[in-house]
Amino acid sequence: MRTVAVVGASLAGLSAARSLRGRGYDGRLVVIGDETHRPYDRPPLSKEFLAGTLGEADLSLEADDEDLRAEWLLGARATGLDRARRAVRLADGREVRTEGLVIATGAAARTLPGTEGLAGVHSLRTLDDARALRDELAIGGRLVVIGGGFIGAEVASTARALGLEVTVVEVAPTPLAAPLGATMGGLVSALHADHGVRLLCGVGVKGIGGESRVDAVHLEDGRSIPADIVVVGVGARPCVEWLEGSGLALDNGVTCGADGRTGLAGVVAVGDCANWYDPRAGAHRRVEHWTGARERPDAAVATLLAGGAVEPGVPRPPYFWSDQYGVKIQFAGHAGGADSVTVEEGSPDGRDVLAVYRRAGRPVAVLGMNQPRSFTRWRKQLGAPPRQS
């Protein structure tokens, strides 16, 4: 391959570029990113950066990339993929011809209709998003977070520590039930009440009030919550619209094999936009976690450079962590496949638990709250082959 293009300049794209050089690729390497920023770390955006304890320079992901020898096309949005000409089209009219392509365009925050141009309404996905929200939180006031997932919970935790009055609105009866299950989701989300954050569950948002600036969040049950700042944390959608008509299979992202290979030769997908096949579950899963963006690109690059001739392995079970109200939360595996969950260590009342999820007696997921050593030990057992009797 004379040219490999990586479309996406965040962690997954950078990891792919590093793996290309690490595996001996010495041809032309082009990294395309729609943001103007060089690659940066996203997890701190909702925590240390938002709190003002971490600066922009601390977010850089490029400390050891002197030998990457990449051409960076930043502020360049991909708008199409010409399959026949093997060309990536850009919004500014340019195109990049390539023999190998890594798709790493990530995901974008979902928004609420009718909030466009309304001051005080924020999502949190990019550095620019975090800058704008940080400036408003520094002023103080009443914050309403719409969505009780991990990003929303981290923003609520950070804002509460800054002294804001915080309300979290979650449409589901139990926050975090999808990733953690109802029991453990309820346990983790109880941290809000522990720290004086109002949590409203089982109710949707009807609309956002305000003329030029938000002043309230209107709920479907008729209540209105006064708000000076609103953060919308209702999930993300994979950024794959630019691939329509390319011949790639698109279903909740780019449909991939267990190593990121797609239906087009010389094209792989990684990161938040990639819907990888999980042999353990016998289904495709799109993983939006830092570790997936860091680890999985190497397998995709290996199959790209080998022309698909390598046998796909089994991806490691997904792992993510969250820091909320001084509690370190760690989770690995898939709770949805479990038929039981038991607290193995710690006390739920003390918010220092280690819970193991099992299916037919085998561990399939583990949750730790301030239990890093025990969590690491149990995490190693996930995906291990069953013992022979």
PDB file of C-alpha atoms in Angstrom, residues 6 37-38 51 53 70 81 97 114 129 151-152 156 172 192-193 217-218 221 269 296 311 313 345 360 370 384:
ATOM      1  CA  VAL A   6      -7.220   7.375   8.610  1.00  0.00           C
ATOM      2  CA  HIS A  37      -7.528  20.311  17.296  1.00  0.00           C
ATOM      3  CA  ARG A  38      -4.763  17.738  17.387  1.00  0.00           C
ATOM      4  CA  ALA A  51     -13.643  21.510  37.060  1.00  0.00           C
ATOM      5  CA  THR A  53      -8.040  21.397  37.514  1.00  0.00           C
ATOM      6  CA  ALA A  70       1.743  11.579   9.243  1.00  0.00           C
ATOM      7  CA  LEU A  81     -16.238   7.641  -0.085  1.00  0.00           C
ATOM      8  CA  ARG A  97      -6.824   8.776  -2.923  1.00  0.00           C
ATOM      9  CA  GLY A 114     -35.948  23.071  19.350  1.00  0.00           C
ATOM     10  CA  ASP A 129     -18.191  21.825  23.988  1.00  0.00           C
ATOM     11  CA  ILE A 151     -21.496  11.514  30.993  1.00  0.00           C
ATOM     12  CA  GLY A 152     -24.521  13.186  32.583  1.00  0.00           C
ATOM     13  CA  ALA A 156     -23.590  16.480  37.665  1.00  0.00           C
ATOM     14  CA  ALA A 172     -35.930   5.416  32.407  1.00  0.00           C
ATOM     15  CA  HIS A 192     -26.663  11.612  43.346  1.00  0.00           C
ATOM     16  CA  ALA A 193     -28.907  11.645  46.402  1.00  0.00           C
ATOM     17  CA  VAL A 217     -36.958  22.372  31.538  1.00  0.00           C
ATOM     18  CA  HIS A 218     -40.582  21.293  31.025  1.00  0.00           C
ATOM     19  CA  ASP A 221     -45.804  15.114  33.675  1.00  0.00           C
ATOM     20  CA  ALA A 269     -13.436   0.606  10.993  1.00  0.00           C
ATOM     21  CA  ARG A 296      -8.988  -2.524  19.039  1.00  0.00           C
ATOM     22  CA  GLU A 311      -7.751 -14.982  11.313  1.00  0.00           C
ATOM     23  CA  GLY A 313      -9.395 -13.013  17.196  1.00  0.00           C
ATOM     24  CA  GLU A 345     -17.201  -7.722  48.499  1.00  0.00           C
ATOM     25  CA  ALA A 360     -25.011 -20.200  33.866  1.00  0.00           C
ATOM     26  CA  ASN A 370     -13.769   1.850  45.032  1.00  0.00           C
ATOM     27  CA  ALA A 384     -11.478 -16.968  29.967  1.00  0.00           C
TER      28      ALA A 384
END
